Structure formats: C-alpha cells, structure tokens
Coordinates of C-alpha atoms in Angstrom, one line a residue:
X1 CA 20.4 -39.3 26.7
X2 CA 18.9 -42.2 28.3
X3 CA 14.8 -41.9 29.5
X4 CA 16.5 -42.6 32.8
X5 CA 18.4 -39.9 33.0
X6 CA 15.5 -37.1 31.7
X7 CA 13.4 -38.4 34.7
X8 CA 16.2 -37.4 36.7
X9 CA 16.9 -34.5 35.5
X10 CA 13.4 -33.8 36.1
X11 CA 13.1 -34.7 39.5
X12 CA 16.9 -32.1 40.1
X13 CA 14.4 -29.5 38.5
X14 CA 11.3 -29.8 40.5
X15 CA 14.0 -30.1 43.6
X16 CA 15.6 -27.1 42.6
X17 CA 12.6 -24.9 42.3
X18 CA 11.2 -26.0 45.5
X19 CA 14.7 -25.3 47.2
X20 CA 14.8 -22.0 45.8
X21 CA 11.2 -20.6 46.8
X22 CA 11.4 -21.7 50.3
X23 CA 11.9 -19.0 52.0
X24 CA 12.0 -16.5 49.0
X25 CA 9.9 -13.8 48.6
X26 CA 9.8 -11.6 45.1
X27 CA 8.4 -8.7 47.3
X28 CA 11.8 -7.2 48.9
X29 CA 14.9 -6.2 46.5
X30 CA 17.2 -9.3 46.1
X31 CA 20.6 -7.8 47.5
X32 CA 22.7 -8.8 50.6
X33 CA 23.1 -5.3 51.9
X34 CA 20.3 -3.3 51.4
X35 CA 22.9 -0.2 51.2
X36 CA 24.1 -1.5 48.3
X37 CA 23.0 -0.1 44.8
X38 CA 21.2 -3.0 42.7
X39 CA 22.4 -3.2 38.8
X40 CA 20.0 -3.5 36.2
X41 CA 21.3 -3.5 32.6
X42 CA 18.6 -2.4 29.9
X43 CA 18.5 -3.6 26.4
X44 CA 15.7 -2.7 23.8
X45 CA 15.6 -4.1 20.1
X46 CA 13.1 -2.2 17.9
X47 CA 11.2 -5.2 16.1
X48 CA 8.3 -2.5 14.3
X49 CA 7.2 0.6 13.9
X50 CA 3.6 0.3 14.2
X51 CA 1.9 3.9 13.5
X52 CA 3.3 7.1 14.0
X53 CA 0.0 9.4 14.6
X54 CA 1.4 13.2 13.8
X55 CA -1.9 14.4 14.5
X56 CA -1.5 13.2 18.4
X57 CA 2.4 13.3 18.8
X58 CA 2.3 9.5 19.6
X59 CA 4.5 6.7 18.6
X60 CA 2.8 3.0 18.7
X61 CA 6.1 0.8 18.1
X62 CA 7.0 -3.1 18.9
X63 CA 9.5 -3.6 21.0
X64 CA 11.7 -6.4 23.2
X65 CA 13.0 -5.0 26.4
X66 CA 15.3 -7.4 27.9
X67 CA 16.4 -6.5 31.8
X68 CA 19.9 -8.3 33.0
X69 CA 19.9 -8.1 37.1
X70 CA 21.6 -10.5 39.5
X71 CA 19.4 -11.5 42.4
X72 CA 21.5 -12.7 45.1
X73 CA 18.9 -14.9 47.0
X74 CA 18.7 -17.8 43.6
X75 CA 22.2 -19.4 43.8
X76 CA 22.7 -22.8 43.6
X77 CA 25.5 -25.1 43.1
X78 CA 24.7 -26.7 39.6
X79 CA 26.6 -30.0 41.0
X80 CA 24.1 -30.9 43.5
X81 CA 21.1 -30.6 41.0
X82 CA 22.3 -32.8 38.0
X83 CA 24.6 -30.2 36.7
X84 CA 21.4 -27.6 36.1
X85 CA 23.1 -24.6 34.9
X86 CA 19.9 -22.6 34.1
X87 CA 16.0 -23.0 34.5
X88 CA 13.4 -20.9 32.9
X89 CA 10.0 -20.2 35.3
X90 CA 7.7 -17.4 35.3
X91 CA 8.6 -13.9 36.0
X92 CA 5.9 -13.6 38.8
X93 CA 8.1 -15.6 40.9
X94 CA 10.6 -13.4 41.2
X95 CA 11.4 -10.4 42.1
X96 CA 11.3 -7.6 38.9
X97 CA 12.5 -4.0 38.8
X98 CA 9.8 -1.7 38.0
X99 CA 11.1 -0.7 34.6
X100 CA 8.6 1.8 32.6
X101 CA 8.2 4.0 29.8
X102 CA 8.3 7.5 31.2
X103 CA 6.7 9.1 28.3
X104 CA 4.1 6.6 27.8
X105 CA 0.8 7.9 25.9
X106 CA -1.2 5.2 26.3
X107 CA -4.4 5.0 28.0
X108 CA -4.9 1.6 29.8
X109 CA -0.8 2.5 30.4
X110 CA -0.4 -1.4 30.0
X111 CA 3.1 -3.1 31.1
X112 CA 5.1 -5.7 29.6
X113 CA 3.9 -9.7 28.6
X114 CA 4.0 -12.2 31.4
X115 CA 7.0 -14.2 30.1
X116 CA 9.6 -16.4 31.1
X117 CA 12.8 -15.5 32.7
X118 CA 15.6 -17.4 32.5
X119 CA 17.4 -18.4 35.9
X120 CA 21.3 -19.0 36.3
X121 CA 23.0 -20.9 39.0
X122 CA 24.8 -17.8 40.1
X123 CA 22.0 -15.5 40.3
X124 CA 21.7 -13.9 36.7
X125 CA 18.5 -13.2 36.1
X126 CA 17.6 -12.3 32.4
X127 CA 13.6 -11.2 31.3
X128 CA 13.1 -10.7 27.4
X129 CA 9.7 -9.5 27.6
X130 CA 8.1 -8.1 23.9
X131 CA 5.9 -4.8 24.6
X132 CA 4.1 -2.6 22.2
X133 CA 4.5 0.8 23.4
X134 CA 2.8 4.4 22.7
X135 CA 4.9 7.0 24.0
X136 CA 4.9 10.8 23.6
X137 CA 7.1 12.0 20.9
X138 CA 7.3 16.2 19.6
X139 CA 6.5 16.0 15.9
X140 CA 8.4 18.7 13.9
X141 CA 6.0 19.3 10.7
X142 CA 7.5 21.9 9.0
X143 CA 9.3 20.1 6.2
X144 CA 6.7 17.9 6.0
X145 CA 6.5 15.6 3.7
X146 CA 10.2 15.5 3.5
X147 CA 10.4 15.7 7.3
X148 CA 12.6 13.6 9.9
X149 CA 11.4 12.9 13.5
X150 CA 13.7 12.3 16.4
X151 CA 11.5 10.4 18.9
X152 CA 13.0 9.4 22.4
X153 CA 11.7 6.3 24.3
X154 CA 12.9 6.8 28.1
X155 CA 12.8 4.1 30.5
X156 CA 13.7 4.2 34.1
X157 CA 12.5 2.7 37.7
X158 CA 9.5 4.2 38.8
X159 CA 10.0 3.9 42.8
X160 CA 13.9 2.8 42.9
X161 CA 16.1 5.4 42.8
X162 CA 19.3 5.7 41.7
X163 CA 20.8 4.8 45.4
X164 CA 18.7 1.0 45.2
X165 CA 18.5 0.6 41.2
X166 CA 21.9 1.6 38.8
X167 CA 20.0 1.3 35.5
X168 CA 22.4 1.2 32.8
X169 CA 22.0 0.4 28.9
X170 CA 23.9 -2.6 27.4
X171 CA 25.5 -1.4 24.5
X172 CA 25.4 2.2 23.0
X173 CA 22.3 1.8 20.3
X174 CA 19.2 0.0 20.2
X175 CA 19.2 -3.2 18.4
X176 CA 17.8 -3.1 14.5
X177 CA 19.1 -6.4 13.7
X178 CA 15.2 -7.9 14.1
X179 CA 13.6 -4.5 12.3
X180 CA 11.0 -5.2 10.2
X181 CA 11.1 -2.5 7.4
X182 CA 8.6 0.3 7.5
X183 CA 6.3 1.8 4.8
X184 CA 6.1 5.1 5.5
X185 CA 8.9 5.9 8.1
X186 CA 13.0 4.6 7.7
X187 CA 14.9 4.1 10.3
X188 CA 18.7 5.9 10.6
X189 CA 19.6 4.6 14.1
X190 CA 18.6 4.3 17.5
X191 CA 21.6 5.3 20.1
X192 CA 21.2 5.1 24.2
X193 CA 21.9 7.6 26.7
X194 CA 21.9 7.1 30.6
X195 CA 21.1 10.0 32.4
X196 CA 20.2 10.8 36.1
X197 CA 18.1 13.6 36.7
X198 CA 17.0 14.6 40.3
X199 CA 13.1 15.8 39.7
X200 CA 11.6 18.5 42.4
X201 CA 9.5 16.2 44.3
X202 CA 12.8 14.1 45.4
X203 CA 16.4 14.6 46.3
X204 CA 17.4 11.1 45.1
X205 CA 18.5 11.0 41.8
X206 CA 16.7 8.3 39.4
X207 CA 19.3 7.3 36.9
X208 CA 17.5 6.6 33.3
X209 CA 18.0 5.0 29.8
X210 CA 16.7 7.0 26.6
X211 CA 16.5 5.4 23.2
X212 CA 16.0 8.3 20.6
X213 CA 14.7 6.8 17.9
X214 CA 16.0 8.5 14.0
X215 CA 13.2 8.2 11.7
X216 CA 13.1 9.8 8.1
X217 CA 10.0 10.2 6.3
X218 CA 9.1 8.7 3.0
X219 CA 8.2 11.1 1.0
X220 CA 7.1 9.4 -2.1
X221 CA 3.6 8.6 -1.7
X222 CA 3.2 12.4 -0.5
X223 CA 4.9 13.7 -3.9
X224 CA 2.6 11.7 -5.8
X225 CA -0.3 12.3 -4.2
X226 CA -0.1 16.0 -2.7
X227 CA 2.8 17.4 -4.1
X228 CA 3.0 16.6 -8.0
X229 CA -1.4 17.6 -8.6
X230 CA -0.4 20.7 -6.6
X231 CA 1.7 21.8 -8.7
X232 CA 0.1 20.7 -12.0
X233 CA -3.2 22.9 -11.1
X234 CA -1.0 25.7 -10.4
X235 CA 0.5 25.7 -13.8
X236 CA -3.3 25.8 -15.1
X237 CA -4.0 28.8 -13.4
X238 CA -1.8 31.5 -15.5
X239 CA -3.3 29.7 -18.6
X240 CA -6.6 32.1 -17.5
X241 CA -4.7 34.7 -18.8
X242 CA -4.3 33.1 -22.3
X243 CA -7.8 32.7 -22.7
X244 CA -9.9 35.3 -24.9
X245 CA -11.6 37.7 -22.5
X246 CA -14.6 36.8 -24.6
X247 CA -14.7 33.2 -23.8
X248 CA -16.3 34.4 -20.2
X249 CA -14.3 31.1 -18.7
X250 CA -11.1 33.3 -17.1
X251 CA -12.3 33.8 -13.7
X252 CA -14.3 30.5 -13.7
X253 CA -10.7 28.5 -14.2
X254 CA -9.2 30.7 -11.5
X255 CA -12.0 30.4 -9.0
X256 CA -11.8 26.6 -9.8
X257 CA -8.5 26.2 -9.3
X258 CA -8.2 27.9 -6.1
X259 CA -10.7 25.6 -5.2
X260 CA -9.3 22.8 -6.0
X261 CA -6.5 23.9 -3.6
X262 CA -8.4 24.5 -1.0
X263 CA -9.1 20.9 -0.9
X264 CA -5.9 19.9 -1.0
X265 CA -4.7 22.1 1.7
X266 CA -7.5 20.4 3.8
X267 CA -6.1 17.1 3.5
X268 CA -3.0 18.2 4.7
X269 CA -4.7 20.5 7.3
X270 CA -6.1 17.3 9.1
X271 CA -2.9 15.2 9.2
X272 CA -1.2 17.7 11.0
X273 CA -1.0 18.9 14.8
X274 CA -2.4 22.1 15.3
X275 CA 0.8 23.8 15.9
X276 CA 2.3 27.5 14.8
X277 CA 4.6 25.7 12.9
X278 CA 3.0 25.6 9.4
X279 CA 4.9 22.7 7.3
X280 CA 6.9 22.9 3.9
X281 CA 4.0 22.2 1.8
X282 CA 1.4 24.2 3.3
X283 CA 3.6 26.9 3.0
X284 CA 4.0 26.3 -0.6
X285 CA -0.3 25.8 -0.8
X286 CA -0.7 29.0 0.9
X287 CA 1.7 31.0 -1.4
X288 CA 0.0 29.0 -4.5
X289 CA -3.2 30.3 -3.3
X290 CA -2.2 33.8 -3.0
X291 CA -0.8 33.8 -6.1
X292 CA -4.2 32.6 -7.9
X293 CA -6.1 35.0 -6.2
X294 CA -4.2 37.7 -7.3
X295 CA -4.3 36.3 -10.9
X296 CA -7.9 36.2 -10.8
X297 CA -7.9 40.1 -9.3
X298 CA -6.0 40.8 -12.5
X299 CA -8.1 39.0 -14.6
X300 CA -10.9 40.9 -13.8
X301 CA -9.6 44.2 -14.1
X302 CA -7.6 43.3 -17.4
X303 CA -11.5 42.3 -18.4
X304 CA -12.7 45.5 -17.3
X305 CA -9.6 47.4 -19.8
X306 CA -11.0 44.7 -22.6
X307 CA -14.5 45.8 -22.3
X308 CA -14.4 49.7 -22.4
X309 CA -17.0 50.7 -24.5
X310 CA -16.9 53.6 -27.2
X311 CA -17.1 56.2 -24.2
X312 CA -14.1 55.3 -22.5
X313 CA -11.1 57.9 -22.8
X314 CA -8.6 57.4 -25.5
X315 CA -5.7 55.5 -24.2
X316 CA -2.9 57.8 -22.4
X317 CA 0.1 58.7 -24.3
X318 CA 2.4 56.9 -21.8
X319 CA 0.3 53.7 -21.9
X320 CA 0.2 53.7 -25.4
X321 CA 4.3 54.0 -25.7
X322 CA 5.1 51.4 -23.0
X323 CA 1.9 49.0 -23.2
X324 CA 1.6 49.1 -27.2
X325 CA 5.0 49.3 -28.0
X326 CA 7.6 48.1 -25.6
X327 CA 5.6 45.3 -24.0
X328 CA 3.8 44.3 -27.0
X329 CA 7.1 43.6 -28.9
X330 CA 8.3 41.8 -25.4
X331 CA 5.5 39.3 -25.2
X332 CA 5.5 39.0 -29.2
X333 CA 1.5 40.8 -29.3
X334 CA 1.1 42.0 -33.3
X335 CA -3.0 42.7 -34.3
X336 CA -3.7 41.6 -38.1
X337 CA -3.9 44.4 -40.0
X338 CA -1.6 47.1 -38.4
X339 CA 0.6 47.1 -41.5
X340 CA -2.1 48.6 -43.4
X341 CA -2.8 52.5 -44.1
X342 CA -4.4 54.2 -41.1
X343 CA -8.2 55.3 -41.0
X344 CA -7.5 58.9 -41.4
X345 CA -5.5 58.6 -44.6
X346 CA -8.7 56.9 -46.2
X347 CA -11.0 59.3 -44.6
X348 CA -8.6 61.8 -46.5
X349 CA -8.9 60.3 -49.6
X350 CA -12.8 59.9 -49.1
X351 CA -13.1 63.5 -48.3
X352 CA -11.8 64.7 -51.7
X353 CA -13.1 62.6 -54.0
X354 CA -16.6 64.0 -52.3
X355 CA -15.3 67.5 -52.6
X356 CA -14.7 67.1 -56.3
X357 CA -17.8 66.2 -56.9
X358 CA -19.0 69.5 -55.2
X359 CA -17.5 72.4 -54.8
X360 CA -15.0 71.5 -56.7
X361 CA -16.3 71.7 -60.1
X362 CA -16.3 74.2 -62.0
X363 CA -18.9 77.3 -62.8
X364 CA -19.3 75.7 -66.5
X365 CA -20.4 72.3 -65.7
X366 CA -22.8 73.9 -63.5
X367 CA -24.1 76.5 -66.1
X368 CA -24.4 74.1 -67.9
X369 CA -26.5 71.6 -66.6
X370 CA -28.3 74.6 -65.2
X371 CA -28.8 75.4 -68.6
X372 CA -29.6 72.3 -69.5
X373 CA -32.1 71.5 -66.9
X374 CA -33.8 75.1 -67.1
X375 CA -33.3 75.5 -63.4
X376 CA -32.2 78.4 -62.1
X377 CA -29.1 79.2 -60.5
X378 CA -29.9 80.6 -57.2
X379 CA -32.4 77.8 -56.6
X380 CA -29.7 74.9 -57.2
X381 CA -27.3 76.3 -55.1
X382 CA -29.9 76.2 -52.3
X383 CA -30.2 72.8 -53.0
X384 CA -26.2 72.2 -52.8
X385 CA -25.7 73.8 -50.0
X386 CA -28.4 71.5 -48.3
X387 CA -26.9 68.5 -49.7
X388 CA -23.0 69.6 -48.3
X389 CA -24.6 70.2 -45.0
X390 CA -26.2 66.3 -45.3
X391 CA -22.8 64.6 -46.9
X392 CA -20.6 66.8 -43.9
X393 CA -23.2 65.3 -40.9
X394 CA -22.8 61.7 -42.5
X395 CA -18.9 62.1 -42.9
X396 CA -19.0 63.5 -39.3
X397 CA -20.6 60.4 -37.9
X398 CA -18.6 58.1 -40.2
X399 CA -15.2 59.6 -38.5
X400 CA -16.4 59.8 -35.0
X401 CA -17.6 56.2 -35.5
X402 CA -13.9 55.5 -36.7
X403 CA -12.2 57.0 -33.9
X404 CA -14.8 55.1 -31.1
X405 CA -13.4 51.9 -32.8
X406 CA -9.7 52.6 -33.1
X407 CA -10.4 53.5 -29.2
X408 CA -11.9 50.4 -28.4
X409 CA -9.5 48.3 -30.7
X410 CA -6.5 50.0 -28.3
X411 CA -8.3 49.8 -25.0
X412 CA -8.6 45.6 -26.8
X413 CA -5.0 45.4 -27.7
X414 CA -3.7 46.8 -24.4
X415 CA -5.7 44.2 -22.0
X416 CA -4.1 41.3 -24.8
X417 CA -0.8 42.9 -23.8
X418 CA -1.2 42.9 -19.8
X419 CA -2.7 39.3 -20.6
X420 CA -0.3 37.6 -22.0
X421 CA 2.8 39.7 -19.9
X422 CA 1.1 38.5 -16.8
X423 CA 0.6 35.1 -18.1
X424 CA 4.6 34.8 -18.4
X425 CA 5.0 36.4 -14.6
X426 CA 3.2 34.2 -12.9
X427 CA 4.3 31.1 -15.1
X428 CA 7.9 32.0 -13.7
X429 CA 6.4 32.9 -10.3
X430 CA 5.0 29.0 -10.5
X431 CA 8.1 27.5 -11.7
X432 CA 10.1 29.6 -8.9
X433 CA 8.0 28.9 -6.1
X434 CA 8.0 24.5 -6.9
X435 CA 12.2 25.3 -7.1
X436 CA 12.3 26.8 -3.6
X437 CA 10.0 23.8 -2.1
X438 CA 12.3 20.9 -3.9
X439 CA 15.5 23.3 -2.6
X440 CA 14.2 23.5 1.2
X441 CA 13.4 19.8 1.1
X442 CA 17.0 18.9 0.1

C-alpha cells in the first residue's frame, strides 16, 4: 500500500469517528426500541490463578472478560469511509453494560482496565478487558490436604434487568486455552450456567452468568511437609514402651512427642477457616494426640507396677496366669534364669545340711566331744539351743528376704509384659489410623 493511500485511510478514520459521535451519547442504552431486550454475550478465559486464601474464603484469580453487544446507534457503510470494516477507540466512548462480579470480596471493589473496544461497521461491539478479581468462594477443608474446591464466579448487570439486558454466556465453559499452570491448585474445568433469579427487593428478573471454577488441591508439598513428620513422630511414641522403666526417659519421649504435635496441629490450625468442619488431617492429629496421651497414662502406671517395693502384695493368682503366662509367651517376654531350680528348693537343701549339723547328730558325737572338752552336758545344750534359736532368726530373714525379691522380680516381669503388649497395640493403632487417612483421601 501506497503512503498515499494510508493518508487516506486516515483521513476516512478521523471522518468516521467524528460522524459517529455527533450526536451520540454512551449515557442511554444503544437500542431502537427501548422495549426491546438488549443482548450481551459474556465470555471469560481464566489466564491465572493468583492465591486462593482458605483462611478468608477468597479467590484472587486473572481473568479476560470479553462482552459481545450490538449497539444500534454506530453503523456505518464501510463503502463510504475507504472500505473501514472495523476501528478500535476507547471504551469510554461508548456506551458499556454494567457487567460485575456479584461475589466480589475485594475492598476498593475495583472494575475492569480501560481498554480498547473494537468497533464494526454494523454495530458489533466487542470489549476484551483483563481483570484480576477476588470473589467469595465456600472453602470445604475437611479433606484437606487432599481437598477440592468448587469456586463459582457470577457475573451479571448491576442496574439492567433481564427485560433491558439478556446476558447470556458464549460457549458452555470458560476458556483454559491461555491457563498458566498453578503450583498449588489444578484446574479440572470451568463450565457456564445462565440463570435468572428474581431477588426480594425487585420483581424483574436479572438473568446471570456463573463460572464455577473445579480446582483440586496439590497435595504433595502438604504430605511432605505435614503429613509424612506426623506420622514418623507418631511411630516414636509406642517406642516409650520399649524403653527400660529405669532409663527415667518414658514419659519424657511421650510428653515430647505430644509436643511436637501440638506444633504441628498449629500450623494447620492457622491455615484454616475457623469452621465446625475439622479437616482430614487434623482429625488424624487429634486422634494421634489422644492416642499418646493415653500411652503416656499407661506408661506411668506400668512404672508404678515396675516400682512396687518389697511391701507391695504378691501378685494375684489371675494376674500371674494371664499376665506371666499367656501374654508373656504372646509378646515373646522370657527373664534369664527361670529355667533354674526355684529359691525354695535351695532353701530346702540349706535347711538340712544346717539340721545335720544340729540336731541331727547323734548322742555319741556329742558325749563325746562332751567328754572330750570336759563340759558338761546340761551346760552345752543350753548353748545349742541358743545357737538354733540364732541360725532359725537368720534363716527366717534369709527366706522372707527371698520371697520380697521373687515379689518384686514378678511385680518387674509383669510391667515388662504390659510394656511390651502395649507397645504392639498402639504400633498397630498407628499403622491403622495412617491407613484410614490415606483411604478417606482416595
């Protein structure tokens, strides 16, 4: 194309634009009958999802609204200007449907950018206009972190009802072609709905265009980060029962791990709207929780059983058959040494070598060394006597001394037991509880 004929195209333009704006004004609704129902077609393409704020319910997102309307009063025939099918000038000069985001959220409620529209000879008036948006959207936290949010972004006319304005969506789903991938959330779709509701302060009905947007959380960085320490400090916390109730470190683990919880839950705690609705991994904290409190509860009674001192009662027959013998041969609990003969056997044996060498000999050997000695009979077995009485007390002492160890050593053995038993319950309560959170999340 010649220089010549740019000028002159240029000169059809500036013609055109002051033909047009004459006598136009962008303050009255651009139809021929006012009776008649304007049509405004809506199309929005999701470009990014900015930040989705669970704490607040809000949705910060990027979008392109384009509006389609035909405006009856910027006709022209594209002959008489040069052939000038189309000119683009700004959307202030024309009139604009007041499109907005119902559920906006944000607080200086700011509108679309001053763009362009683009102008056809026959009245087609098309406005892309890019808008980031915060709208209102219900968070559903309770299989968080493997959650998915259904957020809806509804526009509509604010002061044209659906008797002056027929809003209507282009095609059936938002567009995704221009999505820029997000970090956190993914995208499953975006369909369109046109409604028309009649609200209680009008009888009109104001026709409107919802976009619900599909989002499913990404839950990797929570696993890692939440999920997978969660679960490793909970499998610490029935190794307090393995631990020798001597070490004096079994309640300090479980106090320390529920602590360490505690912190966790917190984290999660402040990311999450302060709803009834616990999520799927608090849940799972909580129970974790319980659990090691209880564990530590135990652990200080089974401490309590490990301590008894040579006071405490002997242990009750129906402890002894179903602590010491059933559950010690279930959680594989043998003491060194219980092969060997038992205490009172050896006491036995004690006992009569002692009586041998008293009572038990006989009248010669003591005539004789009575005889020998030159003592006299009635004084030596004064002096026997006395020493049986002495040898009896010691022998007494000896046994009761016996019997407050074999005591203690059961009262020892049976905490062992309820130690390590326990420590195989809650290791499957553990396990069972991380299988029911990775089942609800699938």
């Amino acid at each position: 194309v010649s220089p010549g004929c740019r000028g002159a195209q240029g000169r059809f333009a500036y013609k055109l634009l002051r033909d047009l704006f004459a006598n136009y004004s962008s303050a009255l609704r651009p139809v021929e009958d006012t009776d008649r129902a304007l049509n405004v077609t809506l199309q929005v393409t999701l470009s990014q999802i900015i930040d989705m704020d669970e704490r607040n319910q809000v949705l910060t997102s990027y979008l392109w609204v384009r509006q389609t309307w035909l405006d009856a009063h910027l006709t022209w025939d594209k002959d008489g200007y040069g052939g000038i099918d189309s000119i683009r000038i700004p959307s202030s000069y024309v009139w604009r449907p007041d499109i907005i985001l119902y559920n906006n959220a944000d607080e200086r409620f700011g509108g679309s950018m001053e763009t362009n529209v683009v102008l056809r000879s026959d009245g087609l008036i098309m406005w892309d206009s890019p808008a980031i948006t915060k709208s209102s959207c219900k968070v559903d936290v309770s299989y968080f972190p493997f959650d998915g949010q259904r957020c809806r972004l509804t526009f509509g006319s604010w002061t044209y009802n659906g008797n002056q304005i027929d809003l209507r969506n282009q095609l059936d789903t938002g567009d995704l072609t221009d999505f820029v991938e997000n970090v956190e959330w993914e995208v499953l779709g975006m369909p369109a709905t046109r409604n028309v509701i009649t609200y209680g302060c009008c009888s009109e009905p104001y026709p409107d265009v919802t976009y619900t947007l599909l989002l499913r959380r990404r839950a990797s960085f929570y696993i890692f980060n939440l999920l997978l320490p969660c679960i490793m400090v909970s499998f610490l916390a029935p190794l307090g029962f393995y631990l020798p109730a001597d070490s004096g470190e079994k309640v300090s683990l479980g106090v320390t791990v529920l602590l360490a919880l505690t912190v966790f839950q917190l984290l999660v705690a402040e990311s999450m709207p302060p709803s009834e609705s616990v999520p799927l991994i608090g849940k799972y904290y909580i129970a974790t929780m319980t659990m090691i409190t209880a564990s530590t509860a135990l652990t200080i009674f089974i401490m309590n059983v490990h301590h008894c001192g040579p006071g405490a009662r002997p242990v009750p027959p129906w402890a002894r058959r179903l602590i010491l013998h059933h559950m010690a041969r279930l959680c594989c609990v043998y003491e060194v040494g219980e092969s060997c003969k038992s205490p009172q056997r050896a006491l036995g044996g004690r006992a009569g070598v002692g009586d041998a060498g008293g009572p038990g000999e006989s009248p010669g050997e003591g005539q004789v060394g009575t005889e020998a000695g030159g003592c006299p009979w009635d004084h030596c077995l004064c002096h026997h006597d006395a020493l049986l009485r002495n040898v009896g007390y010691i022998a007494g002492c000896f046994r009761r001394h016996r019997a407050n160890q074999r005591r203690t050593g059961e009262w020892k053995k049976v905490a062992k037991v309820m130690d390590r038993f326990f420590m195989w319950v809650f290791f499957l309560m553990v396990f069972l509880m991380s299988v029911l959170v990775l089942g609800n999340a699938a």
